[in-house]
């Protein structure tokens, strides 16, 4: 019989190998799902893993999807390494988009390109302010950040709905719940002609590099991680738990808000009720599949964006439900949780004690 034997120390090899094993199992289960639904499994895998990378335009779309996922995941990694469980990045993303959209709507005929910086800064500050509510309630009243941050997601969505159905609704928009299209001067510069990918992709990659420096080369980053791994040791060393809490949530909220600003001032170009795209929740999977490491999260964000694009293509080309994207995301998360058992345990064949 098979049994699990505790390892004397966590396996560094399996820390990364379990992610690859989880992906492989997800693909195998995906093949089974395609077969059960009467679809060609080879064609299904092609739609998910080849179509998103087969051309320059496809790679650009991959970058469009990966940018918000990576930015949000970078901030979440700071939280999770600090043992602060911010589950409400989707709400911070939405509020960042609202704040950025509000600034973009102020642009006039004589507005210069400097407003792009103001739009991005508004997004960052909006996300930080929304995350700051969670930090305040946790700091002042010891409220659980998981529940508070999650509930604030739905508040943010209601705020967005109020604005696009009410005072910010485009009077020339044929009664659709949306703002007017942002002026061209407010739009995020694109990296290349014929592609929607913009400078947000470079900002996200720069953010990954900055996070690596912060976590592994600065005293502040070390204090954040010690506070998460060993709170008693952090207090003994003189590290402030309150500072760690506020730092983690403000960084996470800021990156989520920046992602929201890049999204509405980039590919979307206006505020609509469809701004919440689930990026804040999918980024949690990106963070853990990437092992809370900047390089790992870059690769995980690309993988997750392939799932998004593959789900859209499966709907249009194979007649499958769009919810298949969520199925693959959920499968990857659950198989990862199962495979992580191998980090702390060995599988042995034989009789138990």
Short mmCIF file of N, CA, C and O in Angstrom, two decimals, residues 174-296:
data_model
loop_
_atom_site.label_atom_id
_atom_site.label_comp_id
_atom_site.label_asym_id
_atom_site.label_seq_id
_atom_site.Cartn_x
_atom_site.Cartn_y
_atom_site.Cartn_z
N UNK A 174 -26.61 55.74 -26.25
CA UNK A 174 -27.79 54.92 -26.58
C UNK A 174 -28.29 54.14 -25.37
O UNK A 174 -28.73 53.00 -25.49
N UNK A 175 -28.19 54.77 -24.22
CA UNK A 175 -28.70 54.21 -22.96
C UNK A 175 -27.93 53.00 -22.46
O UNK A 175 -28.38 52.30 -21.56
N UNK A 176 -26.75 52.73 -23.03
CA UNK A 176 -25.91 51.66 -22.50
C UNK A 176 -25.22 52.13 -21.22
O UNK A 176 -24.83 53.30 -21.11
N UNK A 177 -25.05 51.24 -20.23
CA UNK A 177 -24.40 51.63 -18.97
C UNK A 177 -22.88 51.71 -19.14
O UNK A 177 -22.15 50.76 -18.85
N UNK A 178 -22.42 52.85 -19.60
CA UNK A 178 -20.99 53.04 -19.81
C UNK A 178 -20.69 54.53 -19.84
O UNK A 178 -21.57 55.35 -20.10
N UNK A 179 -19.44 54.86 -19.55
CA UNK A 179 -19.02 56.25 -19.68
C UNK A 179 -18.70 56.53 -21.14
O UNK A 179 -18.65 55.61 -21.96
N UNK A 180 -18.48 57.78 -21.45
CA UNK A 180 -18.01 58.08 -22.80
C UNK A 180 -16.60 57.52 -22.98
O UNK A 180 -15.87 57.30 -22.01
N UNK A 181 -16.24 57.28 -24.21
CA UNK A 181 -14.90 56.78 -24.50
C UNK A 181 -13.86 57.84 -24.11
O UNK A 181 -14.04 59.02 -24.41
N UNK A 182 -12.82 57.41 -23.44
CA UNK A 182 -11.79 58.34 -23.00
C UNK A 182 -11.10 58.98 -24.20
O UNK A 182 -10.90 58.34 -25.24
N UNK A 183 -10.70 60.24 -24.04
CA UNK A 183 -9.97 60.93 -25.10
C UNK A 183 -8.66 60.23 -25.39
O UNK A 183 -8.04 59.62 -24.50
N UNK A 184 -8.21 60.33 -26.62
CA UNK A 184 -6.99 59.65 -27.05
C UNK A 184 -5.78 60.07 -26.22
O UNK A 184 -4.86 59.27 -25.99
N UNK A 185 -5.79 61.32 -25.73
CA UNK A 185 -4.64 61.83 -24.98
C UNK A 185 -4.47 61.09 -23.65
O UNK A 185 -3.37 61.08 -23.07
N UNK A 186 -5.53 60.46 -23.15
CA UNK A 186 -5.46 59.76 -21.86
C UNK A 186 -5.11 58.28 -22.01
O UNK A 186 -4.88 57.61 -21.02
N UNK A 187 -5.05 57.78 -23.24
CA UNK A 187 -4.86 56.35 -23.45
C UNK A 187 -3.41 55.94 -23.24
O UNK A 187 -2.46 56.67 -23.57
N UNK A 188 -3.21 54.74 -22.69
CA UNK A 188 -1.87 54.24 -22.41
C UNK A 188 -1.15 53.95 -23.72
O UNK A 188 -1.70 53.29 -24.60
N UNK A 189 0.09 54.45 -23.90
CA UNK A 189 0.82 54.22 -25.16
C UNK A 189 1.03 52.73 -25.43
O UNK A 189 1.36 51.96 -24.53
N UNK A 190 0.83 52.34 -26.68
CA UNK A 190 1.03 50.95 -27.08
C UNK A 190 2.50 50.71 -27.43
O UNK A 190 3.22 51.62 -27.84
N UNK A 191 2.90 49.46 -27.31
CA UNK A 191 4.29 49.11 -27.58
C UNK A 191 4.59 48.99 -29.06
O UNK A 191 5.71 49.23 -29.51
N UNK A 192 3.57 48.58 -29.84
CA UNK A 192 3.79 48.39 -31.27
C UNK A 192 2.49 48.60 -32.03
O UNK A 192 1.40 48.42 -31.47
N UNK A 193 2.62 48.97 -33.28
CA UNK A 193 1.43 49.15 -34.11
C UNK A 193 0.80 47.79 -34.42
O UNK A 193 1.49 46.78 -34.57
N UNK A 194 -0.51 47.77 -34.50
CA UNK A 194 -1.22 46.55 -34.82
C UNK A 194 -1.40 45.61 -33.66
O UNK A 194 -1.84 44.47 -33.84
N UNK A 195 -1.07 46.04 -32.46
CA UNK A 195 -1.22 45.21 -31.27
C UNK A 195 -1.79 46.04 -30.13
O UNK A 195 -1.54 47.25 -30.05
N UNK A 196 -2.57 45.41 -29.26
CA UNK A 196 -3.17 46.14 -28.14
C UNK A 196 -2.26 46.19 -26.92
O UNK A 196 -2.57 46.88 -25.95
N UNK A 197 -1.16 45.45 -26.92
CA UNK A 197 -0.28 45.44 -25.76
C UNK A 197 0.34 46.82 -25.60
O UNK A 197 0.75 47.46 -26.58
N UNK A 198 0.38 47.31 -24.35
CA UNK A 198 0.87 48.65 -24.10
C UNK A 198 2.03 48.63 -23.10
O UNK A 198 2.53 47.56 -22.73
N UNK A 199 2.42 49.82 -22.66
CA UNK A 199 3.58 49.91 -21.77
C UNK A 199 3.31 49.28 -20.41
O UNK A 199 4.24 49.10 -19.62
N UNK A 200 2.07 48.92 -20.16
CA UNK A 200 1.77 48.23 -18.91
C UNK A 200 2.54 46.93 -18.78
O UNK A 200 2.91 46.53 -17.66
N UNK A 201 2.80 46.27 -19.90
CA UNK A 201 3.57 45.02 -19.85
C UNK A 201 4.98 45.28 -19.34
O UNK A 201 5.52 44.50 -18.54
N UNK A 202 5.59 46.38 -19.78
CA UNK A 202 6.93 46.73 -19.31
C UNK A 202 6.90 47.13 -17.83
O UNK A 202 7.82 46.81 -17.08
N UNK A 203 5.83 47.84 -17.44
CA UNK A 203 5.69 48.23 -16.04
C UNK A 203 5.58 46.99 -15.16
O UNK A 203 6.18 46.91 -14.08
N UNK A 204 4.83 45.99 -15.62
CA UNK A 204 4.66 44.76 -14.85
C UNK A 204 5.99 44.02 -14.70
O UNK A 204 6.32 43.52 -13.62
N UNK A 205 6.76 43.94 -15.78
CA UNK A 205 8.06 43.27 -15.71
C UNK A 205 9.02 44.04 -14.81
O UNK A 205 9.78 43.43 -14.04
N UNK A 206 8.99 45.37 -14.90
CA UNK A 206 9.82 46.18 -14.00
C UNK A 206 9.40 45.97 -12.56
O UNK A 206 10.23 45.91 -11.65
N UNK A 207 8.09 45.83 -12.33
CA UNK A 207 7.59 45.56 -10.99
C UNK A 207 8.09 44.24 -10.44
O UNK A 207 8.41 44.13 -9.25
N UNK A 208 8.18 43.23 -11.31
CA UNK A 208 8.71 41.94 -10.88
C UNK A 208 10.16 42.07 -10.44
O UNK A 208 10.58 41.49 -9.43
N UNK A 209 10.95 42.83 -11.21
CA UNK A 209 12.35 43.03 -10.85
C UNK A 209 12.47 43.81 -9.53
O UNK A 209 13.29 43.46 -8.66
N UNK A 210 11.64 44.84 -9.37
CA UNK A 210 11.67 45.63 -8.13
C UNK A 210 11.25 44.79 -6.93
O UNK A 210 11.82 44.94 -5.83
N UNK A 211 10.28 43.91 -7.13
CA UNK A 211 9.84 43.06 -6.02
C UNK A 211 10.95 42.11 -5.60
O UNK A 211 11.15 41.87 -4.40
N UNK A 212 11.69 41.58 -6.57
CA UNK A 212 12.82 40.69 -6.23
C UNK A 212 13.83 41.44 -5.38
O UNK A 212 14.31 40.91 -4.36
N UNK A 213 14.16 42.65 -5.78
CA UNK A 213 15.11 43.45 -5.00
C UNK A 213 14.55 43.72 -3.61
O UNK A 213 15.27 43.59 -2.60
N UNK A 214 13.28 44.10 -3.54
CA UNK A 214 12.67 44.43 -2.25
C UNK A 214 12.65 43.24 -1.31
O UNK A 214 13.03 43.36 -0.13
N UNK A 215 12.23 42.09 -1.81
CA UNK A 215 12.09 40.92 -0.94
C UNK A 215 13.42 40.33 -0.51
O UNK A 215 13.57 39.91 0.65
N UNK A 216 14.38 40.30 -1.40
CA UNK A 216 15.60 39.55 -1.15
C UNK A 216 16.86 40.39 -0.98
O UNK A 216 17.94 39.84 -0.72
N UNK A 217 16.74 41.71 -1.12
CA UNK A 217 17.93 42.55 -1.00
C UNK A 217 17.74 43.77 -0.12
O UNK A 217 18.62 44.64 -0.07
N UNK A 218 16.61 43.87 0.58
CA UNK A 218 16.40 45.03 1.46
C UNK A 218 15.99 44.57 2.85
O UNK A 218 15.39 43.50 3.02
N UNK A 219 16.29 45.39 3.83
CA UNK A 219 15.94 45.07 5.21
C UNK A 219 14.42 45.08 5.39
O UNK A 219 13.87 44.25 6.10
N UNK A 220 13.75 46.03 4.74
CA UNK A 220 12.30 46.12 4.86
C UNK A 220 11.63 44.86 4.32
O UNK A 220 10.69 44.33 4.94
N UNK A 221 12.10 44.37 3.18
CA UNK A 221 11.54 43.15 2.62
C UNK A 221 11.80 41.95 3.52
O UNK A 221 10.94 41.08 3.68
N UNK A 222 12.98 41.91 4.11
CA UNK A 222 13.30 40.82 5.05
C UNK A 222 12.37 40.87 6.26
O UNK A 222 11.87 39.85 6.72
N UNK A 223 12.11 42.10 6.76
CA UNK A 223 11.22 42.25 7.91
C UNK A 223 9.81 41.77 7.58
O UNK A 223 9.14 41.14 8.41
N UNK A 224 9.34 42.08 6.37
CA UNK A 224 8.01 41.62 5.95
C UNK A 224 7.91 40.11 6.01
O UNK A 224 6.95 39.53 6.51
N UNK A 225 8.94 39.43 5.50
CA UNK A 225 8.88 37.97 5.43
C UNK A 225 9.06 37.32 6.79
O UNK A 225 8.41 36.31 7.09
N UNK A 226 9.91 37.89 7.63
CA UNK A 226 10.08 37.35 8.97
C UNK A 226 8.77 37.47 9.75
O UNK A 226 8.37 36.55 10.47
N UNK A 227 8.08 38.59 9.57
CA UNK A 227 6.81 38.77 10.25
C UNK A 227 5.79 37.73 9.85
O UNK A 227 4.95 37.31 10.65
N UNK A 228 5.85 37.27 8.59
CA UNK A 228 4.93 36.26 8.14
C UNK A 228 5.30 34.86 8.60
O UNK A 228 4.44 34.06 8.97
N UNK A 229 6.60 34.56 8.59
CA UNK A 229 7.05 33.22 8.95
C UNK A 229 7.11 33.00 10.45
O UNK A 229 6.77 31.92 10.95
N UNK A 230 7.55 34.02 11.17
CA UNK A 230 7.75 33.87 12.62
C UNK A 230 7.42 35.19 13.32
O UNK A 230 8.32 36.00 13.57
N UNK A 231 6.15 35.44 13.61
CA UNK A 231 5.76 36.72 14.24
C UNK A 231 6.49 36.99 15.55
O UNK A 231 6.87 38.13 15.83
N UNK A 232 6.70 35.93 16.36
CA UNK A 232 7.38 36.14 17.65
C UNK A 232 8.82 36.60 17.43
O UNK A 232 9.31 37.50 18.12
N UNK A 233 9.49 35.96 16.47
CA UNK A 233 10.87 36.36 16.16
C UNK A 233 10.91 37.79 15.63
O UNK A 233 11.85 38.55 15.94
N UNK A 234 9.90 38.16 14.83
CA UNK A 234 9.86 39.52 14.29
C UNK A 234 9.72 40.54 15.42
O UNK A 234 10.38 41.58 15.42
N UNK A 235 8.86 40.25 16.39
CA UNK A 235 8.69 41.17 17.52
C UNK A 235 9.98 41.26 18.34
O UNK A 235 10.37 42.34 18.78
N UNK A 236 10.64 40.11 18.52
CA UNK A 236 11.89 40.10 19.28
C UNK A 236 12.96 40.94 18.57
O UNK A 236 13.78 41.60 19.22
N UNK A 237 12.95 40.90 17.22
CA UNK A 237 13.93 41.65 16.44
C UNK A 237 13.57 43.13 16.32
O UNK A 237 14.34 43.91 15.76
N UNK A 238 12.41 43.51 16.84
CA UNK A 238 12.02 44.91 16.79
C UNK A 238 11.27 45.31 15.54
O UNK A 238 11.08 46.51 15.28
N UNK A 239 10.81 44.34 14.75
CA UNK A 239 10.04 44.64 13.55
C UNK A 239 8.59 44.91 13.95
O UNK A 239 8.01 44.17 14.73
N UNK A 240 8.01 45.93 13.38
CA UNK A 240 6.65 46.31 13.72
C UNK A 240 5.64 45.50 12.92
O UNK A 240 5.65 45.52 11.68
N UNK A 241 4.74 44.81 13.61
CA UNK A 241 3.70 44.05 12.92
C UNK A 241 2.68 44.98 12.27
O UNK A 241 2.13 44.66 11.21
N UNK A 242 2.43 46.12 12.90
CA UNK A 242 1.50 47.09 12.31
C UNK A 242 2.06 47.64 11.01
O UNK A 242 1.34 47.76 10.01
N UNK A 243 3.33 47.96 11.01
CA UNK A 243 3.94 48.48 9.79
C UNK A 243 3.91 47.43 8.69
O UNK A 243 3.64 47.74 7.52
N UNK A 244 4.16 46.17 9.06
CA UNK A 244 4.12 45.09 8.07
C UNK A 244 2.73 44.95 7.48
O UNK A 244 2.57 44.75 6.27
N UNK A 245 1.70 45.05 8.33
CA UNK A 245 0.32 44.95 7.86
C UNK A 245 0.00 46.05 6.86
O UNK A 245 -0.51 45.78 5.76
N UNK A 246 0.27 47.29 7.25
CA UNK A 246 -0.05 48.41 6.38
C UNK A 246 0.78 48.39 5.09
O UNK A 246 0.27 48.66 4.00
N UNK A 247 2.06 48.06 5.22
CA UNK A 247 2.91 48.00 4.04
C UNK A 247 2.41 46.97 3.04
O UNK A 247 2.30 47.24 1.83
N UNK A 248 2.09 45.78 3.54
CA UNK A 248 1.64 44.70 2.65
C UNK A 248 0.35 45.08 1.93
O UNK A 248 0.23 44.94 0.71
N UNK A 249 -0.63 45.59 2.68
CA UNK A 249 -1.92 45.88 2.07
C UNK A 249 -1.86 47.10 1.14
O UNK A 249 -2.51 47.12 0.09
N UNK A 250 -1.06 48.10 1.50
CA UNK A 250 -0.96 49.26 0.63
C UNK A 250 -0.22 48.94 -0.66
O UNK A 250 -0.60 49.41 -1.74
N UNK A 251 0.82 48.12 -0.58
CA UNK A 251 1.52 47.70 -1.80
C UNK A 251 0.58 46.88 -2.67
O UNK A 251 0.48 47.09 -3.89
N UNK A 252 -0.12 45.94 -2.05
CA UNK A 252 -1.03 45.08 -2.80
C UNK A 252 -2.16 45.90 -3.43
O UNK A 252 -2.50 45.71 -4.61
N UNK A 253 -2.74 46.81 -2.65
CA UNK A 253 -3.80 47.65 -3.20
C UNK A 253 -3.30 48.55 -4.31
O UNK A 253 -4.00 48.76 -5.31
N UNK A 254 -2.08 49.06 -4.15
CA UNK A 254 -1.52 49.94 -5.17
C UNK A 254 -1.29 49.23 -6.49
O UNK A 254 -1.58 49.77 -7.57
N UNK A 255 -0.76 48.01 -6.44
CA UNK A 255 -0.51 47.27 -7.69
C UNK A 255 -1.83 46.86 -8.34
O UNK A 255 -1.96 46.90 -9.57
N UNK A 256 -2.83 46.49 -7.54
CA UNK A 256 -4.13 46.14 -8.10
C UNK A 256 -4.79 47.37 -8.73
O UNK A 256 -5.38 47.29 -9.82
N UNK A 257 -4.70 48.52 -8.05
CA UNK A 257 -5.25 49.74 -8.61
C UNK A 257 -4.55 50.16 -9.88
O UNK A 257 -5.19 50.64 -10.84
N UNK A 258 -3.22 49.97 -9.93
CA UNK A 258 -2.47 50.27 -11.15
C UNK A 258 -2.93 49.37 -12.30
O UNK A 258 -3.09 49.83 -13.44
N UNK A 259 -3.17 48.10 -11.99
CA UNK A 259 -3.67 47.18 -13.02
C UNK A 259 -5.02 47.64 -13.54
O UNK A 259 -5.29 47.59 -14.75
N UNK A 260 -5.89 48.11 -12.64
CA UNK A 260 -7.19 48.62 -13.06
C UNK A 260 -7.07 49.85 -13.95
O UNK A 260 -7.78 49.98 -14.95
N UNK A 261 -6.14 50.75 -13.60
CA UNK A 261 -5.94 51.95 -14.41
C UNK A 261 -5.43 51.59 -15.80
O UNK A 261 -5.89 52.14 -16.81
N UNK A 262 -4.48 50.68 -15.87
CA UNK A 262 -3.94 50.26 -17.16
C UNK A 262 -5.01 49.58 -18.02
O UNK A 262 -4.99 49.69 -19.25
N UNK A 263 -5.93 48.89 -17.38
CA UNK A 263 -6.97 48.17 -18.11
C UNK A 263 -7.98 49.14 -18.72
O UNK A 263 -8.33 49.03 -19.90
N UNK A 264 -8.48 50.10 -17.93
CA UNK A 264 -9.54 50.97 -18.46
C UNK A 264 -8.98 52.06 -19.38
O UNK A 264 -9.67 52.52 -20.29
N UNK A 265 -7.73 52.48 -19.14
CA UNK A 265 -7.13 53.49 -20.00
C UNK A 265 -6.34 52.85 -21.14
O UNK A 265 -5.73 53.56 -21.94
N UNK A 266 -6.38 51.53 -21.21
CA UNK A 266 -5.70 50.80 -22.26
C UNK A 266 -6.67 50.06 -23.15
O UNK A 266 -7.36 50.67 -23.99
N UNK A 267 -6.81 48.74 -22.98
CA UNK A 267 -7.66 47.95 -23.88
C UNK A 267 -9.13 48.34 -23.86
O UNK A 267 -9.78 48.33 -24.90
N UNK A 268 -9.69 48.69 -22.69
CA UNK A 268 -11.13 48.97 -22.62
C UNK A 268 -11.45 50.37 -23.11
O UNK A 268 -12.34 50.57 -23.93
N UNK A 269 -10.75 51.38 -22.60
CA UNK A 269 -10.94 52.74 -23.08
C UNK A 269 -12.13 53.46 -22.49
O UNK A 269 -12.43 54.60 -22.89
N UNK A 270 -12.83 52.86 -21.53
CA UNK A 270 -13.97 53.50 -20.87
C UNK A 270 -14.35 52.64 -19.67
O UNK A 270 -13.84 51.52 -19.51
N UNK A 271 -15.24 53.15 -18.83
CA UNK A 271 -15.75 52.37 -17.72
C UNK A 271 -17.06 51.72 -18.12
O UNK A 271 -17.96 52.38 -18.67
N UNK A 272 -17.18 50.43 -17.85
CA UNK A 272 -18.41 49.68 -18.11
C UNK A 272 -18.64 48.74 -16.93
O UNK A 272 -17.74 48.53 -16.10
N UNK A 273 -19.82 48.13 -16.82
CA UNK A 273 -20.05 47.17 -15.73
C UNK A 273 -19.19 45.93 -15.85
O UNK A 273 -19.14 45.12 -14.92
N UNK A 274 -18.51 45.77 -17.00
CA UNK A 274 -17.72 44.55 -17.23
C UNK A 274 -16.25 44.73 -16.90
O UNK A 274 -15.43 43.88 -17.25
N UNK A 275 -15.91 45.84 -16.24
CA UNK A 275 -14.52 46.02 -15.80
C UNK A 275 -14.07 44.88 -14.87
O UNK A 275 -12.97 44.36 -15.02
N UNK A 276 -14.90 44.45 -13.90
CA UNK A 276 -14.49 43.30 -13.08
C UNK A 276 -14.42 42.04 -13.95
O UNK A 276 -15.44 41.51 -14.38
N UNK A 277 -13.21 41.57 -14.20
CA UNK A 277 -13.01 40.42 -15.09
C UNK A 277 -12.50 39.19 -14.35
O UNK A 277 -12.15 38.19 -14.97
N UNK A 278 -12.44 39.28 -13.01
CA UNK A 278 -11.94 38.16 -12.24
C UNK A 278 -10.44 38.11 -12.11
O UNK A 278 -9.89 37.14 -11.56
N UNK A 279 -9.74 39.15 -12.58
CA UNK A 279 -8.28 39.15 -12.50
C UNK A 279 -7.79 39.09 -11.05
O UNK A 279 -6.79 38.44 -10.76
N UNK A 280 -8.50 39.77 -10.16
CA UNK A 280 -8.06 39.79 -8.76
C UNK A 280 -8.10 38.43 -8.11
O UNK A 280 -7.25 38.12 -7.26
N UNK A 281 -9.06 37.60 -8.50
CA UNK A 281 -9.14 36.24 -7.95
C UNK A 281 -8.17 35.30 -8.67
O UNK A 281 -7.51 34.47 -8.04
N UNK A 282 -8.08 35.43 -10.00
CA UNK A 282 -7.15 34.58 -10.75
C UNK A 282 -5.70 34.85 -10.35
O UNK A 282 -4.86 33.94 -10.38
N UNK A 283 -5.41 36.10 -9.94
CA UNK A 283 -4.03 36.44 -9.54
C UNK A 283 -3.62 35.70 -8.28
O UNK A 283 -2.41 35.51 -8.05
N UNK A 284 -4.57 35.28 -7.46
CA UNK A 284 -4.23 34.47 -6.29
C UNK A 284 -3.62 33.15 -6.74
O UNK A 284 -2.61 32.68 -6.19
N UNK A 285 -4.22 32.56 -7.78
CA UNK A 285 -3.66 31.32 -8.33
C UNK A 285 -2.30 31.58 -8.94
O UNK A 285 -1.36 30.80 -8.76
N UNK A 286 -2.17 32.71 -9.65
CA UNK A 286 -0.88 33.06 -10.25
C UNK A 286 0.20 33.17 -9.17
O UNK A 286 1.32 32.66 -9.34
N UNK A 287 -0.14 33.81 -8.06
CA UNK A 287 0.84 34.00 -6.99
C UNK A 287 1.32 32.67 -6.43
O UNK A 287 2.52 32.47 -6.23
N UNK A 288 0.39 31.74 -6.20
CA UNK A 288 0.79 30.47 -5.59
C UNK A 288 1.42 29.51 -6.59
O UNK A 288 2.35 28.77 -6.24
N UNK A 289 0.94 29.50 -7.83
CA UNK A 289 1.59 28.67 -8.84
C UNK A 289 3.01 29.17 -9.07
O UNK A 289 3.94 28.38 -9.29
N UNK A 290 3.21 30.48 -8.99
CA UNK A 290 4.54 31.07 -9.14
C UNK A 290 5.37 31.04 -7.88
O UNK A 290 6.47 31.60 -7.84
N UNK A 291 4.85 30.38 -6.83
CA UNK A 291 5.59 30.21 -5.57
C UNK A 291 5.95 31.52 -4.91
O UNK A 291 6.97 31.63 -4.22
N UNK A 292 5.13 32.54 -5.12
CA UNK A 292 5.34 33.87 -4.51
C UNK A 292 6.72 34.43 -4.86
O UNK A 292 7.25 35.28 -4.14
N UNK A 293 7.27 33.96 -5.97
CA UNK A 293 8.58 34.43 -6.44
C UNK A 293 8.36 35.23 -7.71
O UNK A 293 7.58 34.81 -8.58
N UNK A 294 9.01 36.38 -7.87
CA UNK A 294 8.76 37.22 -9.05
C UNK A 294 8.89 36.49 -10.38
O UNK A 294 8.02 36.62 -11.25
N UNK A 295 9.96 35.72 -10.58
CA UNK A 295 10.13 35.02 -11.85
C UNK A 295 9.05 33.97 -12.04
O UNK A 295 8.47 33.83 -13.12
N UNK A 296 8.76 33.22 -10.98
CA UNK A 296 7.72 32.21 -11.08
C UNK A 296 6.37 32.82 -11.42
O UNK A 296 5.59 32.25 -12.19
#
